[in-house]
Coordinates of C-alpha atoms and ligand atoms in Angstrom, one line a residue:
M68 CA 49.9 62.2 1.5
S69 CA 53.4 63.7 1.8
Q70 CA 55.8 62.6 4.4
A71 CA 56.1 64.5 7.7
R72 CA 58.9 66.9 8.3
L73 CA 61.5 65.6 10.8
M74 CA 62.2 67.5 14.0
D75 CA 65.9 67.4 14.3
G76 CA 66.8 67.1 18.0
T77 CA 70.5 66.4 17.3
G78 CA 71.0 69.8 15.5
L79 CA 69.1 71.8 18.0
A80 CA 70.8 70.1 21.0
R81 CA 74.2 70.9 19.4
R82 CA 73.3 74.6 19.2
I83 CA 72.0 74.6 22.8
V84 CA 75.2 73.0 24.1
E85 CA 77.4 75.4 22.1
D86 CA 75.5 78.3 23.7
A87 CA 75.8 76.7 27.2
S88 CA 79.5 76.1 26.6
K89 CA 80.1 79.8 25.7
R90 CA 78.2 80.9 28.8
A91 CA 80.2 78.5 30.9
A92 CA 83.5 80.0 29.5
D93 CA 82.3 83.5 30.2
L94 CA 81.2 82.6 33.7
T95 CA 84.6 81.0 34.4
V96 CA 86.5 84.1 33.1
R97 CA 84.3 86.5 35.1
T98 CA 84.1 84.6 38.4
G99 CA 87.1 82.3 38.4
A100 CA 84.7 79.4 39.1
R101 CA 83.7 76.8 36.5
P102 CA 80.1 75.6 36.5
C103 CA 80.1 72.2 38.3
L104 CA 77.6 69.3 38.1
A105 CA 77.7 66.7 40.8
T106 CA 76.5 63.3 39.6
V107 CA 75.5 60.8 42.2
L108 CA 75.3 57.1 41.4
V109 CA 74.2 54.5 43.9
G110 CA 75.4 51.0 43.0
A111 CA 76.8 49.9 39.6
D112 CA 73.8 49.1 37.4
P113 CA 75.5 49.0 33.9
A114 CA 72.9 51.2 32.2
S115 CA 73.1 53.8 34.9
V116 CA 76.9 53.7 34.9
T117 CA 76.8 54.3 31.1
Y118 CA 74.3 57.2 31.4
V119 CA 76.4 58.9 34.1
R120 CA 79.6 58.5 32.2
M121 CA 77.9 60.0 29.1
K122 CA 76.6 63.0 31.0
Q123 CA 80.1 63.6 32.5
N124 CA 81.8 63.4 29.1
R125 CA 79.3 65.9 27.7
C126 CA 79.9 68.2 30.7
R127 CA 83.6 68.1 30.2
R128 CA 83.4 68.8 26.5
A129 CA 81.2 71.9 27.3
G130 CA 83.6 73.3 29.9
I131 CA 81.5 72.2 32.8
E132 CA 83.2 70.5 35.7
S133 CA 81.7 67.2 36.8
R134 CA 82.1 65.8 40.2
R135 CA 81.5 62.1 40.4
V136 CA 80.0 60.7 43.6
E137 CA 79.7 56.9 43.6
L138 CA 78.1 55.2 46.5
P139 CA 77.8 51.4 47.2
A140 CA 74.6 49.6 46.4
A141 CA 74.0 49.1 50.1
T142 CA 73.8 52.8 50.8
T143 CA 70.9 53.6 53.0
T144 CA 68.4 56.4 52.4
G145 CA 69.8 58.3 55.4
E146 CA 73.3 58.1 54.0
L147 CA 72.2 59.2 50.6
V148 CA 70.2 62.1 52.0
G149 CA 73.3 63.1 54.0
T150 CA 75.4 63.1 50.8
L151 CA 72.9 65.1 48.8
R152 CA 72.5 67.7 51.6
A153 CA 76.2 68.1 51.8
L154 CA 76.4 68.7 48.0
S155 CA 73.5 71.1 48.3
E156 CA 75.5 73.2 50.8
D157 CA 78.8 73.0 48.9
P158 CA 79.4 76.3 47.1
G159 CA 81.7 74.6 44.6
V160 CA 78.7 72.5 43.2
H161 CA 76.1 74.3 41.2
G162 CA 73.9 71.4 39.9
I163 CA 73.1 67.9 41.3
L164 CA 72.0 64.9 39.3
L165 CA 70.9 61.9 41.2
Q166 CA 70.9 59.0 38.7
H167 CA 67.7 56.9 39.0
P168 CA 66.1 54.4 39.4
M169 CA 67.9 53.3 42.5
G170 CA 67.7 50.2 44.6
E171 CA 64.2 49.4 46.0
H172 CA 65.4 49.9 49.6
I173 CA 66.0 53.6 48.9
D174 CA 63.2 56.1 49.5
E175 CA 63.6 57.9 46.1
R176 CA 61.4 60.8 47.1
A177 CA 63.3 61.5 50.3
A178 CA 66.5 61.5 48.3
F179 CA 65.2 63.9 45.7
E180 CA 63.9 66.2 48.3
A181 CA 67.4 66.5 49.8
I182 CA 68.5 68.3 46.7
S183 CA 68.3 72.0 47.0
P184 CA 65.9 73.5 44.4
E185 CA 68.6 76.0 43.3
K186 CA 70.7 73.0 42.3
D187 CA 67.9 70.8 41.0
V188 CA 69.0 70.9 37.4
D189 CA 67.3 67.6 36.6
G190 CA 64.0 69.0 37.9
V191 CA 63.1 66.2 40.2
T192 CA 62.1 68.0 43.4
F193 CA 58.5 68.9 44.5
A194 CA 59.6 72.5 44.4
S195 CA 60.7 72.2 40.8
F196 CA 57.5 70.5 39.8
A197 CA 55.5 73.3 41.5
T198 CA 57.4 76.2 39.9
M199 CA 57.2 74.5 36.5
S200 CA 53.4 74.0 37.0
F201 CA 52.9 77.6 37.9
G202 CA 55.2 78.9 35.2
L203 CA 57.5 80.4 37.8
P204 CA 61.4 80.6 37.6
G205 CA 63.0 77.3 38.5
F206 CA 64.3 74.2 36.7
V207 CA 62.2 71.8 34.6
S208 CA 62.5 68.1 34.2
C209 CA 65.0 67.8 31.3
T210 CA 63.1 65.6 28.8
P211 CA 59.9 67.6 29.0
G212 CA 61.9 70.9 28.8
G213 CA 63.7 69.6 25.8
I214 CA 60.4 68.6 24.1
M215 CA 59.0 72.1 24.6
R216 CA 62.2 73.6 23.0
L217 CA 61.8 71.3 20.0
L218 CA 58.2 72.4 19.6
D219 CA 59.2 76.0 19.8
E220 CA 62.0 75.5 17.3
Y221 CA 59.6 74.1 14.8
G222 CA 57.0 76.8 15.3
V223 CA 54.5 74.6 17.0
D224 CA 52.3 76.8 19.2
P225 CA 50.4 74.6 21.6
S226 CA 47.8 77.3 22.4
G227 CA 44.3 76.1 21.8
R228 CA 45.4 72.8 20.4
R229 CA 44.5 69.4 21.7
A230 CA 47.5 67.6 23.1
V231 CA 47.5 63.9 24.1
V232 CA 50.3 62.8 26.4
V233 CA 50.6 59.0 26.5
G234 CA 52.3 58.2 29.9
R235 CA 52.1 59.9 33.2
S236 CA 55.5 59.3 34.9
A237 CA 56.8 62.0 37.3
I238 CA 59.8 62.7 35.2
L239 CA 58.2 62.7 31.7
G240 CA 54.5 62.3 31.0
K241 CA 53.1 64.4 33.9
P242 CA 55.5 67.4 33.6
V243 CA 55.3 67.6 29.8
G244 CA 51.5 67.7 30.1
M245 CA 51.8 70.5 32.6
L246 CA 54.2 72.5 30.3
L247 CA 51.7 72.0 27.4
L248 CA 48.9 73.2 29.7
G249 CA 51.0 76.2 30.7
R250 CA 51.1 77.0 27.0
D251 CA 47.3 76.8 26.7
A252 CA 47.0 73.4 25.1
T253 CA 43.9 71.3 26.0
V254 CA 45.7 68.4 27.5
T255 CA 44.6 64.7 27.9
Y256 CA 46.7 62.2 29.7
C257 CA 46.6 58.5 28.8
H258 CA 48.1 55.7 30.8
S259 CA 47.9 51.9 31.2
R260 CA 44.2 52.1 32.3
T261 CA 43.1 54.3 29.4
R262 CA 40.3 52.6 27.4
D263 CA 40.6 52.6 23.6
L264 CA 43.9 54.5 23.4
P265 CA 43.8 54.8 19.6
S266 CA 40.5 56.7 19.7
V267 CA 42.0 59.3 22.1
V268 CA 45.2 59.6 20.1
R269 CA 43.2 60.2 16.9
E270 CA 41.8 63.4 18.4
A271 CA 45.3 64.9 19.0
D272 CA 46.8 67.8 17.2
I273 CA 50.0 67.1 19.3
V274 CA 50.8 63.6 20.5
V275 CA 53.6 63.0 23.0
A276 CA 54.4 59.3 23.4
A277 CA 56.2 58.6 26.7
V278 CA 55.5 55.0 27.5
G279 CA 58.3 52.6 26.9
R280 CA 56.4 50.2 24.6
P281 CA 57.9 49.7 21.2
R282 CA 55.7 51.0 18.3
L283 CA 52.6 51.2 20.6
I284 CA 51.2 54.1 18.5
R285 CA 50.5 53.3 14.9
G286 CA 50.3 55.6 11.9
E287 CA 46.6 54.8 11.5
D288 CA 46.0 56.3 15.0
I289 CA 47.6 59.7 14.0
R290 CA 45.4 62.5 12.8
P291 CA 46.7 63.7 9.4
G292 CA 49.0 66.6 9.9
A293 CA 49.4 66.1 13.7
V294 CA 52.7 66.8 15.5
V295 CA 54.2 63.6 16.9
V296 CA 56.8 63.7 19.6
D297 CA 58.2 60.3 20.4
A298 CA 60.1 60.3 23.8
G299 CA 60.1 56.5 24.0
Y300 CA 63.4 54.8 23.8
N301 CA 63.3 51.0 23.7
P302 CA 65.9 48.4 23.0
G303 CA 67.1 48.5 19.4
N304 CA 66.7 52.3 19.1
I305 CA 62.9 51.8 18.7
G306 CA 60.4 54.5 19.8
D307 CA 56.9 54.2 21.2
V308 CA 55.6 55.3 17.8
D309 CA 55.7 53.2 14.7
F310 CA 57.8 55.6 12.7
G311 CA 57.3 54.0 9.3
S312 CA 53.6 54.4 9.3
A313 CA 53.3 57.6 11.4
V314 CA 55.7 59.5 9.1
E315 CA 53.1 59.1 6.3
R316 CA 50.4 60.8 8.4
A317 CA 52.0 63.3 10.7
G318 CA 52.9 66.9 9.8
L319 CA 56.0 66.9 12.0
I320 CA 57.6 64.0 13.8
T321 CA 60.7 63.3 15.9
P322 CA 62.9 60.4 14.8
V323 CA 64.3 57.9 17.2
P324 CA 67.2 58.2 17.7
G325 CA 68.0 61.9 17.0
G326 CA 64.8 63.5 18.2
V327 CA 64.0 63.9 21.9
G328 CA 67.0 62.0 23.3
P329 CA 69.7 64.6 22.5
M330 CA 67.5 67.4 23.9
T331 CA 67.4 65.8 27.4
I332 CA 71.2 66.1 27.9
A333 CA 71.4 69.5 26.2
T334 CA 68.7 70.7 28.7
L335 CA 70.7 69.3 31.6
L336 CA 73.9 71.1 30.5
E337 CA 72.0 74.4 29.9
Q338 CA 70.3 74.2 33.3
T339 CA 73.6 73.5 35.0
V340 CA 75.1 76.6 33.5
E341 CA 72.0 78.6 34.4
A342 CA 72.2 77.3 38.0
A343 CA 75.9 78.4 38.2
A344 CA 75.0 81.8 36.7
R345 CA 72.3 82.3 39.3
Q346 CA 74.6 81.2 42.1
L347 CA 77.7 83.0 41.0
G348 CA 76.2 86.1 39.4
P349 CA 74.6 86.7 36.0
V350 CA 76.4 86.5 32.7
P351 CA 74.7 87.7 29.5
R352 CA 73.5 85.0 27.2
T353 CA 75.4 84.4 24.0
G354 CA 74.5 82.6 20.8
S355 CA 71.1 82.0 19.2
A356 CA 69.4 79.4 21.3
D357 CA 66.7 80.9 23.4
S358 CA 65.9 80.3 27.1
R359 CA 62.4 79.1 27.0
G360 CA 61.8 76.0 29.1
T361 CA 64.6 76.8 31.6
A362 CA 63.2 79.9 33.1
Ligands
NAP1084 P1 57.5 54.9 33.1 O1 57.9 55.5 34.4 O2 57.6 53.4 33.0 O3 56.1 55.3 32.7 C1 55.4 54.8 31.6 C2 54.0 55.3 31.5 O4 53.4 54.7 30.4 C3 53.1 55.1 32.7 O5 52.4 56.2 33.0 C4 52.2 53.9 32.3 O6 50.9 54.0 32.8 C5 52.1 54.2 30.8 N1 51.8 53.0 30.0 C6 52.3 51.8 30.1 N2 51.7 51.0 29.2 C7 50.8 51.7 28.6 C8 49.9 51.3 27.6 N3 49.8 50.1 27.0 N4 49.1 52.3 27.1 C9 49.1 53.6 27.6 N5 50.0 53.9 28.6 C10 50.8 53.0 29.1 O7 58.4 55.4 31.9 P2 59.2 56.8 31.7 O8 60.3 56.9 32.6 O9 58.2 57.9 31.7 O10 59.7 56.6 30.2 C11 58.9 56.4 29.1 C12 59.7 56.1 27.9 O11 60.5 57.3 27.6 C13 60.7 55.0 28.0 O12 60.8 54.4 26.7 C14 62.0 55.7 28.4 O13 63.2 55.0 27.9 C15 61.9 57.0 27.6 N6 62.6 58.1 28.1 C16 63.4 58.8 27.2 C17 64.1 59.8 27.7 C18 65.0 60.6 26.7 O14 65.9 61.3 27.1 N7 64.7 60.4 25.4 C19 64.1 60.2 29.0 C20 63.3 59.5 29.9 C21 62.5 58.5 29.4 P3 50.6 53.8 34.4 O15 51.0 55.1 35.0 O16 49.2 53.5 34.5 O17 51.5 52.7 34.8

C-alpha cells in the first residue's frame, strides 16, 4: 500500500496568518485602531508562560497588538472575573485569551463566562459552544476550527462519512465532534471508558485523535485510506497516533509537529482580527484563505 499524503498545517497556517495580517493592516488604516488581543495569565507555570509569549510574538508579527495581563497565582476567582469583565468592556481590546489550565482554587467556568462572547476568540464560553453547535455566527474553539480548515484544504468532505473522535474535552474533542456533525458526518465519541477502542477506530473514515497518550492509535487500527488527524501533542513531539505505522494505512494524515499545532494559533489570530473587524466595522477579506470555521 502507498503512503498517506501529509496534511501540511504549517503551510496552511502561514497563509491564514498572512491573510489575517493584511486584514489587520487594512483595519488599522481604515479605523486608526489596531486589532488587540489581551492575554491573561494567572501564576507563572513555565509551560503557560511559554505559550502566552509565543502567542504574543505571533500577534506582534501579524500586526496585532497584544496586551499582557499577568496576575499572581493567588488571584481569586472573583478578582479574575473582575479583570475579565473590565477587558470585556474595554473598547481598545477586541479579543481575550485566558490561558488555562489555572490553579485548582479558580472556578474556571466562572472565569470563562466573564469573557464577552464578542471577544471570545478562543471559543471557550458557553455562548461560543452553542453558536458553534448550531452553526451560527460566533467564534470556535481554535484547535477544532483549525482541524476543520485542514480538512477543507485537503478536500475532505465529512458529509455522510463516519468520524470517530477519540477524546471529549471541552476545548478539543467535544467541539470538533460537533463541527463534524454540523458538516453531516456520523460522529462517534470515544473516551477513557470506551470498550475496545481499536474496533471503533477501525470503522472510521475520519479519525481525530485528541487524547494526550503517545501513540495510542496504531496503524493496524486505521481503516485503509482513512483520514487521520492527530491533535495529540506529547513530550518529545509525539502525537496520539503511531505515525510510522499509520502513514502506511491512511489516505491522508497530519504529521506531529507541523499538522494541527500551527493551525491552532493561526485560528486564534484570524479570529482576533475578525472580532476587531466586527467591533470596529467590516473590512473586505484579502488573500486566498477562506473563512470557513470562523463564521
Ligand atoms: P484532556 O482534557 O486531558 O482530554 C483527554 C481526553 O482523552 C478525555 O476525554 C479522556 O477521556 C480521553 N482519554 C484518556 N485516555 C484515553 C484512552 N486510553 N482511550 C480513549 N480516550 C482516552 O486533553 P485535551 O486538552 O483535549 O488534549 C488532548 C491532546 O491534544 C493533548 O495531547 C494536548 O496536548 C493536545 N492539544 C493540542 C493542541 C494543539 O494546538 N495542537 C491544542 C489542545 C490540545 P475522559 O473524558 O473519559 O477522561
